Amino acid sequence: MAILNFGGVDEKVVTRDEFTLEKAREVLKDETIAVIGYGVQGPGQALNLRDNGFKVIVGQRKESKTWDKAVADGWVPGETLFEIEEAAKRGTIIEYLLSDAAQIALWPTIKKHLTAGKALYFSHGFGITYSERTGIVPPKDVDVIMVAPKGSGTSLRTMFLQGRGINSSYAVYQDATGHALDRCIALGIGVGSGYLFETTFKREVYSDLTGERGSLMGAIQGLLLAQYEVLRENGHTPSEAFNETVEELTQSLMPLFAAKGMDWMYANCSTTAQRGALDWMGPFHDAIKPVMEKLYDSVKTGNEAQISIDTNSQPDYREKLNAELKALHDSEMWRTGETVRKLRPENN
């Protein structure tokens, strides 16, 4: 474990150079890793662990699309693919990768198979942090650990196949065996993390829920839509509005600041663009920060968690969600985006 300086602040990180894949295999050589759930994170983590040489089984509900997907990915029913309860029984490490709502519903089933010495693994701090709402309280004689990749399961798998890795946070909530940290780091290396940085279950869920509702998803859609609407209301065509709002950002500018930072991106734009960006970032910051503070408070108080629990547990949740996503897809901005993407050189 190394101490690295981030912007003047020291943090603990673990890299693949110091905690090698060979060491991870040695730590987990006698473990059976049961990946429960094959939806968002499950496939990427299970496949990466399998390809890295660990003993992995998958637990998923039979007669479901995700069961069929698991079979298509090479998991063999009765050998490496089981019903959820059977997988939980067989696993010495239970990777609990169901949705938050499903974790709540299936907790009684999982809990009875958490016998002494096993490890309960999460990739999100939700169930533990909001335990008074979720009812997820693990037995005292099991390890409770977390590795949270900072990206989707799809990206985790794609980057693994490219020889890269998504950075992940890690945390130990409960160390019953004395080996929880080694188990945790070994799993983080096994799933293909770029590097691992220390957190807690509470800090992870607070930052994660804020990020999803903020700059990663909610705020970015709100910002893009606001600019697109203003351009359209002032006579700009859909193509022009979309290119100036989305296409230039994602295709030209994001790769620059992803590679070397925002100052590098600014330095590679015109002096007019630089001046305007420097002048207007302050007003945007001042307008947005109160909203971010309100959002963080809603996360911290558990309000966002309760909204998710209440909404996601409704029987018609999926139907309503699909309707909302369809409305987003059918909006003029993203229908324009479909056409713009088809016109990219690589698609012609």
Short mmCIF file of N, CA and C in Angstrom, two decimals, residues 121-268:
data_model
loop_
_atom_site.label_atom_id
_atom_site.label_comp_id
_atom_site.label_asym_id
_atom_site.label_seq_id
_atom_site.Cartn_x
_atom_site.Cartn_y
_atom_site.Cartn_z
N TYR A 121 -19.43 -9.26 0.06
CA TYR A 121 -18.77 -8.25 -0.78
C TYR A 121 -19.82 -7.40 -1.48
N PHE A 122 -19.62 -6.10 -1.46
CA PHE A 122 -20.49 -5.17 -2.15
C PHE A 122 -19.67 -4.35 -3.15
N SER A 123 -20.35 -3.77 -4.12
CA SER A 123 -19.72 -2.77 -4.99
C SER A 123 -20.39 -1.42 -4.84
N HIS A 124 -21.13 -1.26 -3.76
CA HIS A 124 -21.86 -0.02 -3.48
C HIS A 124 -22.15 -0.01 -1.98
N GLY A 125 -22.03 1.15 -1.35
CA GLY A 125 -22.21 1.22 0.09
C GLY A 125 -23.65 1.38 0.54
N PHE A 126 -24.60 1.33 -0.38
CA PHE A 126 -26.00 1.65 -0.11
C PHE A 126 -26.62 0.78 0.98
N GLY A 127 -26.57 -0.54 0.79
CA GLY A 127 -27.27 -1.45 1.69
C GLY A 127 -26.80 -1.35 3.13
N ILE A 128 -25.47 -1.20 3.32
CA ILE A 128 -24.90 -1.12 4.66
C ILE A 128 -25.10 0.26 5.27
N THR A 129 -24.84 1.30 4.50
CA THR A 129 -24.93 2.67 5.03
C THR A 129 -26.35 3.00 5.48
N TYR A 130 -27.33 2.58 4.71
CA TYR A 130 -28.73 2.86 5.03
C TYR A 130 -29.42 1.63 5.61
N SER A 131 -28.70 0.91 6.47
CA SER A 131 -29.19 -0.38 6.98
C SER A 131 -30.51 -0.25 7.74
N GLU A 132 -30.74 0.92 8.38
CA GLU A 132 -32.00 1.11 9.09
C GLU A 132 -33.18 1.16 8.12
N ARG A 133 -32.90 1.43 6.86
CA ARG A 133 -33.94 1.46 5.82
C ARG A 133 -33.96 0.17 5.01
N THR A 134 -32.78 -0.45 4.80
CA THR A 134 -32.69 -1.65 3.95
C THR A 134 -32.85 -2.94 4.74
N GLY A 135 -32.54 -2.90 6.04
CA GLY A 135 -32.59 -4.12 6.86
C GLY A 135 -31.38 -5.02 6.67
N ILE A 136 -30.36 -4.55 5.92
CA ILE A 136 -29.18 -5.37 5.65
C ILE A 136 -28.17 -5.19 6.77
N VAL A 137 -28.18 -6.13 7.72
CA VAL A 137 -27.27 -6.13 8.87
C VAL A 137 -26.56 -7.48 8.89
N PRO A 138 -25.30 -7.55 8.44
CA PRO A 138 -24.61 -8.83 8.35
C PRO A 138 -24.31 -9.43 9.73
N PRO A 139 -24.17 -10.75 9.79
CA PRO A 139 -23.73 -11.39 11.03
C PRO A 139 -22.34 -10.89 11.43
N LYS A 140 -22.03 -10.95 12.72
CA LYS A 140 -20.77 -10.42 13.21
C LYS A 140 -19.57 -11.29 12.88
N ASP A 141 -19.80 -12.54 12.48
CA ASP A 141 -18.69 -13.46 12.25
C ASP A 141 -18.31 -13.62 10.78
N VAL A 142 -18.69 -12.64 9.94
CA VAL A 142 -18.28 -12.65 8.53
C VAL A 142 -17.58 -11.34 8.21
N ASP A 143 -16.67 -11.40 7.23
CA ASP A 143 -16.04 -10.18 6.72
C ASP A 143 -17.05 -9.44 5.85
N VAL A 144 -17.04 -8.11 5.93
CA VAL A 144 -17.87 -7.28 5.06
C VAL A 144 -16.97 -6.29 4.37
N ILE A 145 -16.87 -6.40 3.05
CA ILE A 145 -15.89 -5.63 2.28
C ILE A 145 -16.54 -5.04 1.04
N MET A 146 -15.84 -4.11 0.42
CA MET A 146 -16.38 -3.46 -0.78
C MET A 146 -15.26 -3.12 -1.75
N VAL A 147 -15.51 -3.38 -3.02
CA VAL A 147 -14.73 -2.82 -4.13
C VAL A 147 -15.73 -2.18 -5.07
N ALA A 148 -15.57 -0.88 -5.30
CA ALA A 148 -16.54 -0.14 -6.11
C ALA A 148 -15.85 0.44 -7.34
N PRO A 149 -15.92 -0.25 -8.49
CA PRO A 149 -15.34 0.30 -9.72
C PRO A 149 -16.01 1.63 -10.07
N LYS A 150 -15.20 2.59 -10.50
CA LYS A 150 -15.73 3.91 -10.84
C LYS A 150 -16.18 3.95 -12.30
N GLY A 151 -17.09 3.07 -12.61
CA GLY A 151 -17.63 2.98 -13.96
C GLY A 151 -18.59 1.82 -14.04
N SER A 152 -19.25 1.69 -15.17
CA SER A 152 -20.22 0.62 -15.36
C SER A 152 -19.53 -0.72 -15.50
N GLY A 153 -20.30 -1.79 -15.29
CA GLY A 153 -19.76 -3.12 -15.50
C GLY A 153 -19.33 -3.36 -16.94
N THR A 154 -20.04 -2.74 -17.86
CA THR A 154 -19.68 -2.84 -19.28
C THR A 154 -18.31 -2.24 -19.53
N SER A 155 -18.07 -1.05 -18.96
CA SER A 155 -16.76 -0.40 -19.12
C SER A 155 -15.67 -1.20 -18.44
N LEU A 156 -15.97 -1.77 -17.28
CA LEU A 156 -15.00 -2.60 -16.56
C LEU A 156 -14.53 -3.75 -17.44
N ARG A 157 -15.48 -4.40 -18.10
CA ARG A 157 -15.15 -5.54 -18.97
C ARG A 157 -14.41 -5.08 -20.22
N THR A 158 -14.88 -4.03 -20.85
CA THR A 158 -14.26 -3.54 -22.08
C THR A 158 -12.82 -3.14 -21.85
N MET A 159 -12.59 -2.39 -20.77
CA MET A 159 -11.23 -1.93 -20.48
C MET A 159 -10.32 -3.08 -20.08
N PHE A 160 -10.88 -4.09 -19.42
CA PHE A 160 -10.11 -5.30 -19.08
C PHE A 160 -9.62 -5.98 -20.36
N LEU A 161 -10.52 -6.12 -21.32
CA LEU A 161 -10.16 -6.78 -22.58
C LEU A 161 -9.15 -5.98 -23.37
N GLN A 162 -9.09 -4.67 -23.10
CA GLN A 162 -8.11 -3.80 -23.75
C GLN A 162 -6.79 -3.76 -22.99
N GLY A 163 -6.71 -4.49 -21.88
CA GLY A 163 -5.50 -4.49 -21.08
C GLY A 163 -5.39 -3.30 -20.15
N ARG A 164 -6.50 -2.61 -19.93
CA ARG A 164 -6.53 -1.44 -19.06
C ARG A 164 -7.33 -1.77 -17.81
N GLY A 165 -7.70 -0.76 -17.03
CA GLY A 165 -8.49 -1.01 -15.84
C GLY A 165 -9.16 0.24 -15.34
N ILE A 166 -10.38 0.08 -14.80
CA ILE A 166 -11.08 1.19 -14.16
C ILE A 166 -10.61 1.31 -12.72
N ASN A 167 -10.36 2.53 -12.27
CA ASN A 167 -10.00 2.73 -10.87
C ASN A 167 -11.18 2.37 -9.97
N SER A 168 -10.88 1.85 -8.79
CA SER A 168 -11.92 1.42 -7.86
C SER A 168 -11.61 1.93 -6.46
N SER A 169 -12.66 2.18 -5.69
CA SER A 169 -12.46 2.42 -4.26
C SER A 169 -12.62 1.10 -3.52
N TYR A 170 -12.06 1.04 -2.31
CA TYR A 170 -12.19 -0.18 -1.51
C TYR A 170 -12.44 0.21 -0.06
N ALA A 171 -13.10 -0.68 0.67
CA ALA A 171 -13.37 -0.43 2.08
C ALA A 171 -13.58 -1.75 2.81
N VAL A 172 -13.20 -1.76 4.07
CA VAL A 172 -13.49 -2.88 4.97
C VAL A 172 -14.44 -2.35 6.03
N TYR A 173 -15.63 -2.91 6.09
CA TYR A 173 -16.62 -2.51 7.08
C TYR A 173 -16.54 -3.37 8.33
N GLN A 174 -16.22 -4.66 8.11
CA GLN A 174 -16.18 -5.59 9.23
C GLN A 174 -15.11 -6.64 8.96
N ASP A 175 -14.16 -6.78 9.88
CA ASP A 175 -13.08 -7.75 9.74
C ASP A 175 -13.23 -8.83 10.80
N ALA A 176 -13.92 -9.90 10.46
CA ALA A 176 -14.16 -10.98 11.42
C ALA A 176 -13.06 -12.02 11.41
N THR A 177 -12.38 -12.16 10.27
CA THR A 177 -11.39 -13.23 10.12
C THR A 177 -9.96 -12.76 10.33
N GLY A 178 -9.74 -11.46 10.31
CA GLY A 178 -8.38 -10.93 10.34
C GLY A 178 -7.76 -10.86 8.97
N HIS A 179 -8.48 -11.31 7.95
CA HIS A 179 -7.96 -11.31 6.57
C HIS A 179 -8.85 -10.50 5.62
N ALA A 180 -9.74 -9.70 6.16
CA ALA A 180 -10.69 -8.98 5.32
C ALA A 180 -10.01 -8.05 4.33
N LEU A 181 -8.98 -7.35 4.77
CA LEU A 181 -8.31 -6.40 3.87
C LEU A 181 -7.65 -7.12 2.71
N ASP A 182 -6.92 -8.21 2.98
CA ASP A 182 -6.29 -8.96 1.90
C ASP A 182 -7.33 -9.52 0.94
N ARG A 183 -8.42 -10.04 1.46
CA ARG A 183 -9.49 -10.54 0.60
C ARG A 183 -10.03 -9.42 -0.29
N CYS A 184 -10.24 -8.27 0.32
CA CYS A 184 -10.79 -7.12 -0.39
C CYS A 184 -9.88 -6.66 -1.53
N ILE A 185 -8.60 -6.45 -1.22
CA ILE A 185 -7.66 -5.98 -2.24
C ILE A 185 -7.48 -7.02 -3.33
N ALA A 186 -7.41 -8.28 -2.94
CA ALA A 186 -7.26 -9.35 -3.94
C ALA A 186 -8.42 -9.36 -4.92
N LEU A 187 -9.63 -9.17 -4.40
CA LEU A 187 -10.80 -9.11 -5.28
C LEU A 187 -10.75 -7.87 -6.17
N GLY A 188 -10.29 -6.75 -5.62
CA GLY A 188 -10.15 -5.55 -6.42
C GLY A 188 -9.19 -5.73 -7.58
N ILE A 189 -8.08 -6.40 -7.31
CA ILE A 189 -7.12 -6.71 -8.38
C ILE A 189 -7.74 -7.71 -9.35
N GLY A 190 -8.43 -8.69 -8.81
CA GLY A 190 -9.02 -9.74 -9.63
C GLY A 190 -10.07 -9.25 -10.61
N VAL A 191 -10.87 -8.26 -10.21
CA VAL A 191 -11.90 -7.75 -11.12
C VAL A 191 -11.33 -6.81 -12.16
N GLY A 192 -10.04 -6.46 -12.03
CA GLY A 192 -9.40 -5.65 -13.07
C GLY A 192 -9.28 -4.18 -12.78
N SER A 193 -9.20 -3.81 -11.50
CA SER A 193 -9.07 -2.39 -11.16
C SER A 193 -7.74 -1.83 -11.66
N GLY A 194 -7.78 -0.55 -12.08
CA GLY A 194 -6.54 0.12 -12.47
C GLY A 194 -5.68 0.36 -11.25
N TYR A 195 -6.22 1.08 -10.29
CA TYR A 195 -5.66 1.15 -8.95
C TYR A 195 -6.82 1.27 -7.98
N LEU A 196 -6.53 1.05 -6.70
CA LEU A 196 -7.57 1.06 -5.67
C LEU A 196 -7.27 2.16 -4.66
N PHE A 197 -8.29 2.94 -4.32
CA PHE A 197 -8.11 3.98 -3.31
C PHE A 197 -9.07 3.75 -2.15
N GLU A 198 -8.60 4.08 -0.95
CA GLU A 198 -9.33 3.77 0.27
C GLU A 198 -10.53 4.69 0.47
N THR A 199 -11.61 4.10 0.97
CA THR A 199 -12.79 4.88 1.31
C THR A 199 -13.49 4.18 2.48
N THR A 200 -14.71 4.59 2.77
CA THR A 200 -15.59 3.88 3.70
C THR A 200 -16.90 3.63 2.97
N PHE A 201 -17.73 2.74 3.51
CA PHE A 201 -19.02 2.48 2.88
C PHE A 201 -19.84 3.77 2.80
N LYS A 202 -19.80 4.57 3.86
CA LYS A 202 -20.59 5.79 3.90
C LYS A 202 -20.08 6.81 2.89
N ARG A 203 -18.76 7.02 2.85
CA ARG A 203 -18.21 7.99 1.90
C ARG A 203 -18.47 7.56 0.46
N GLU A 204 -18.38 6.26 0.22
CA GLU A 204 -18.61 5.77 -1.15
C GLU A 204 -20.03 6.06 -1.60
N VAL A 205 -21.01 5.76 -0.77
CA VAL A 205 -22.39 5.94 -1.22
C VAL A 205 -22.74 7.43 -1.31
N TYR A 206 -22.21 8.24 -0.41
CA TYR A 206 -22.47 9.67 -0.48
C TYR A 206 -21.90 10.26 -1.77
N SER A 207 -20.66 9.91 -2.08
CA SER A 207 -20.04 10.46 -3.29
C SER A 207 -20.69 9.88 -4.55
N ASP A 208 -21.04 8.59 -4.50
CA ASP A 208 -21.61 7.93 -5.66
C ASP A 208 -22.99 8.49 -6.01
N LEU A 209 -23.86 8.60 -5.01
CA LEU A 209 -25.19 9.14 -5.28
C LEU A 209 -25.12 10.60 -5.71
N THR A 210 -24.21 11.36 -5.12
CA THR A 210 -24.04 12.76 -5.53
C THR A 210 -23.55 12.83 -6.97
N GLY A 211 -22.56 12.00 -7.31
CA GLY A 211 -22.00 12.01 -8.66
C GLY A 211 -23.01 11.63 -9.73
N GLU A 212 -23.80 10.57 -9.44
CA GLU A 212 -24.79 10.11 -10.42
C GLU A 212 -25.86 11.18 -10.68
N ARG A 213 -26.29 11.83 -9.60
CA ARG A 213 -27.30 12.87 -9.74
C ARG A 213 -26.70 14.18 -10.22
N GLY A 214 -25.38 14.32 -10.03
CA GLY A 214 -24.67 15.53 -10.38
C GLY A 214 -23.95 15.44 -11.71
N SER A 215 -22.64 15.65 -11.69
CA SER A 215 -21.88 15.85 -12.93
C SER A 215 -21.85 14.64 -13.86
N LEU A 216 -22.05 13.43 -13.32
CA LEU A 216 -21.94 12.25 -14.17
C LEU A 216 -23.18 12.00 -15.03
N MET A 217 -24.36 12.33 -14.51
CA MET A 217 -25.58 12.00 -15.24
C MET A 217 -26.64 13.10 -15.18
N GLY A 218 -27.15 13.37 -13.97
CA GLY A 218 -28.27 14.31 -13.85
C GLY A 218 -27.92 15.72 -14.27
N ALA A 219 -26.85 16.28 -13.70
CA ALA A 219 -26.49 17.66 -14.00
C ALA A 219 -26.04 17.83 -15.45
N ILE A 220 -25.31 16.84 -15.97
CA ILE A 220 -24.80 16.99 -17.34
C ILE A 220 -25.95 17.01 -18.34
N GLN A 221 -26.98 16.16 -18.13
CA GLN A 221 -28.13 16.20 -19.02
C GLN A 221 -28.87 17.54 -18.90
N GLY A 222 -29.03 18.02 -17.67
CA GLY A 222 -29.69 19.30 -17.46
C GLY A 222 -28.95 20.44 -18.13
N LEU A 223 -27.62 20.45 -17.99
CA LEU A 223 -26.79 21.49 -18.61
C LEU A 223 -26.86 21.44 -20.14
N LEU A 224 -26.69 20.24 -20.69
CA LEU A 224 -26.72 20.10 -22.15
C LEU A 224 -28.08 20.53 -22.71
N LEU A 225 -29.15 20.08 -22.05
CA LEU A 225 -30.48 20.41 -22.55
C LEU A 225 -30.74 21.91 -22.49
N ALA A 226 -30.31 22.56 -21.40
CA ALA A 226 -30.52 24.00 -21.28
C ALA A 226 -29.83 24.76 -22.41
N GLN A 227 -28.58 24.40 -22.70
CA GLN A 227 -27.87 25.10 -23.78
C GLN A 227 -28.50 24.80 -25.13
N TYR A 228 -28.85 23.53 -25.35
CA TYR A 228 -29.48 23.16 -26.62
C TYR A 228 -30.77 23.95 -26.82
N GLU A 229 -31.59 24.05 -25.78
CA GLU A 229 -32.86 24.76 -25.89
C GLU A 229 -32.66 26.24 -26.19
N VAL A 230 -31.68 26.86 -25.53
CA VAL A 230 -31.42 28.29 -25.78
C VAL A 230 -30.99 28.51 -27.23
N LEU A 231 -30.13 27.65 -27.74
CA LEU A 231 -29.70 27.79 -29.13
C LEU A 231 -30.87 27.60 -30.09
N ARG A 232 -31.70 26.59 -29.84
CA ARG A 232 -32.84 26.35 -30.72
C ARG A 232 -33.84 27.51 -30.66
N GLU A 233 -34.07 28.05 -29.46
CA GLU A 233 -35.01 29.16 -29.30
C GLU A 233 -34.53 30.43 -29.97
N ASN A 234 -33.23 30.46 -30.27
CA ASN A 234 -32.66 31.63 -30.94
C ASN A 234 -32.35 31.37 -32.41
N GLY A 235 -33.02 30.36 -32.97
CA GLY A 235 -32.97 30.16 -34.41
C GLY A 235 -31.92 29.22 -34.94
N HIS A 236 -31.15 28.60 -34.09
CA HIS A 236 -30.14 27.66 -34.57
C HIS A 236 -30.79 26.33 -34.92
N THR A 237 -30.27 25.66 -35.94
CA THR A 237 -30.84 24.39 -36.38
C THR A 237 -30.52 23.29 -35.36
N PRO A 238 -31.29 22.18 -35.39
CA PRO A 238 -30.96 21.08 -34.49
C PRO A 238 -29.53 20.57 -34.64
N SER A 239 -29.06 20.46 -35.88
CA SER A 239 -27.70 19.97 -36.10
C SER A 239 -26.66 20.91 -35.49
N GLU A 240 -26.82 22.19 -35.72
CA GLU A 240 -25.86 23.16 -35.18
C GLU A 240 -25.91 23.17 -33.65
N ALA A 241 -27.12 23.16 -33.10
CA ALA A 241 -27.26 23.18 -31.64
C ALA A 241 -26.64 21.94 -31.01
N PHE A 242 -26.86 20.78 -31.63
CA PHE A 242 -26.32 19.54 -31.07
C PHE A 242 -24.80 19.50 -31.18
N ASN A 243 -24.27 19.90 -32.33
CA ASN A 243 -22.82 19.89 -32.51
C ASN A 243 -22.13 20.81 -31.52
N GLU A 244 -22.69 22.00 -31.32
CA GLU A 244 -22.07 22.96 -30.40
C GLU A 244 -22.26 22.56 -28.93
N THR A 245 -23.28 21.76 -28.64
CA THR A 245 -23.59 21.41 -27.26
C THR A 245 -23.00 20.07 -26.84
N VAL A 246 -23.13 19.06 -27.70
CA VAL A 246 -22.77 17.69 -27.31
C VAL A 246 -21.58 17.15 -28.10
N GLU A 247 -21.66 17.21 -29.41
CA GLU A 247 -20.68 16.52 -30.25
C GLU A 247 -19.27 17.06 -30.04
N GLU A 248 -19.13 18.38 -30.02
CA GLU A 248 -17.79 18.95 -29.81
C GLU A 248 -17.26 18.61 -28.42
N LEU A 249 -18.15 18.61 -27.43
CA LEU A 249 -17.74 18.27 -26.07
C LEU A 249 -17.22 16.84 -25.99
N THR A 250 -18.02 15.88 -26.47
CA THR A 250 -17.67 14.47 -26.29
C THR A 250 -16.58 13.99 -27.23
N GLN A 251 -16.55 14.51 -28.45
CA GLN A 251 -15.61 13.99 -29.45
C GLN A 251 -14.29 14.75 -29.51
N SER A 252 -14.32 16.04 -29.17
CA SER A 252 -13.11 16.84 -29.30
C SER A 252 -12.50 17.26 -27.98
N LEU A 253 -13.32 17.78 -27.07
CA LEU A 253 -12.77 18.40 -25.87
C LEU A 253 -12.58 17.43 -24.70
N MET A 254 -13.52 16.51 -24.49
CA MET A 254 -13.38 15.57 -23.38
C MET A 254 -12.08 14.76 -23.45
N PRO A 255 -11.69 14.26 -24.63
CA PRO A 255 -10.42 13.53 -24.68
C PRO A 255 -9.23 14.37 -24.24
N LEU A 256 -9.28 15.69 -24.48
CA LEU A 256 -8.18 16.56 -24.09
C LEU A 256 -8.07 16.69 -22.58
N PHE A 257 -9.21 17.01 -21.91
CA PHE A 257 -9.07 17.17 -20.46
C PHE A 257 -9.03 15.84 -19.73
N ALA A 258 -9.49 14.76 -20.39
CA ALA A 258 -9.31 13.44 -19.80
C ALA A 258 -7.83 13.06 -19.80
N ALA A 259 -7.12 13.48 -20.83
CA ALA A 259 -5.70 13.12 -20.97
C ALA A 259 -4.79 13.92 -20.06
N LYS A 260 -5.01 15.26 -20.01
CA LYS A 260 -4.03 16.10 -19.30
C LYS A 260 -4.64 17.20 -18.46
N GLY A 261 -5.95 17.20 -18.27
CA GLY A 261 -6.54 18.20 -17.39
C GLY A 261 -7.23 19.34 -18.13
N MET A 262 -8.04 20.10 -17.39
CA MET A 262 -8.82 21.17 -17.98
C MET A 262 -7.94 22.29 -18.54
N ASP A 263 -6.83 22.59 -17.86
CA ASP A 263 -5.94 23.65 -18.35
C ASP A 263 -5.35 23.27 -19.71
N TRP A 264 -5.09 21.99 -19.90
CA TRP A 264 -4.56 21.51 -21.19
C TRP A 264 -5.62 21.68 -22.29
N MET A 265 -6.85 21.36 -21.96
CA MET A 265 -7.92 21.54 -22.93
C MET A 265 -8.06 23.01 -23.29
N TYR A 266 -8.07 23.88 -22.27
CA TYR A 266 -8.17 25.33 -22.52
C TYR A 266 -7.02 25.80 -23.42
N ALA A 267 -5.81 25.32 -23.13
CA ALA A 267 -4.62 25.75 -23.88
C ALA A 267 -4.68 25.34 -25.34
N ASN A 268 -5.49 24.34 -25.65
CA ASN A 268 -5.59 23.86 -27.03
C ASN A 268 -6.83 24.40 -27.74
#
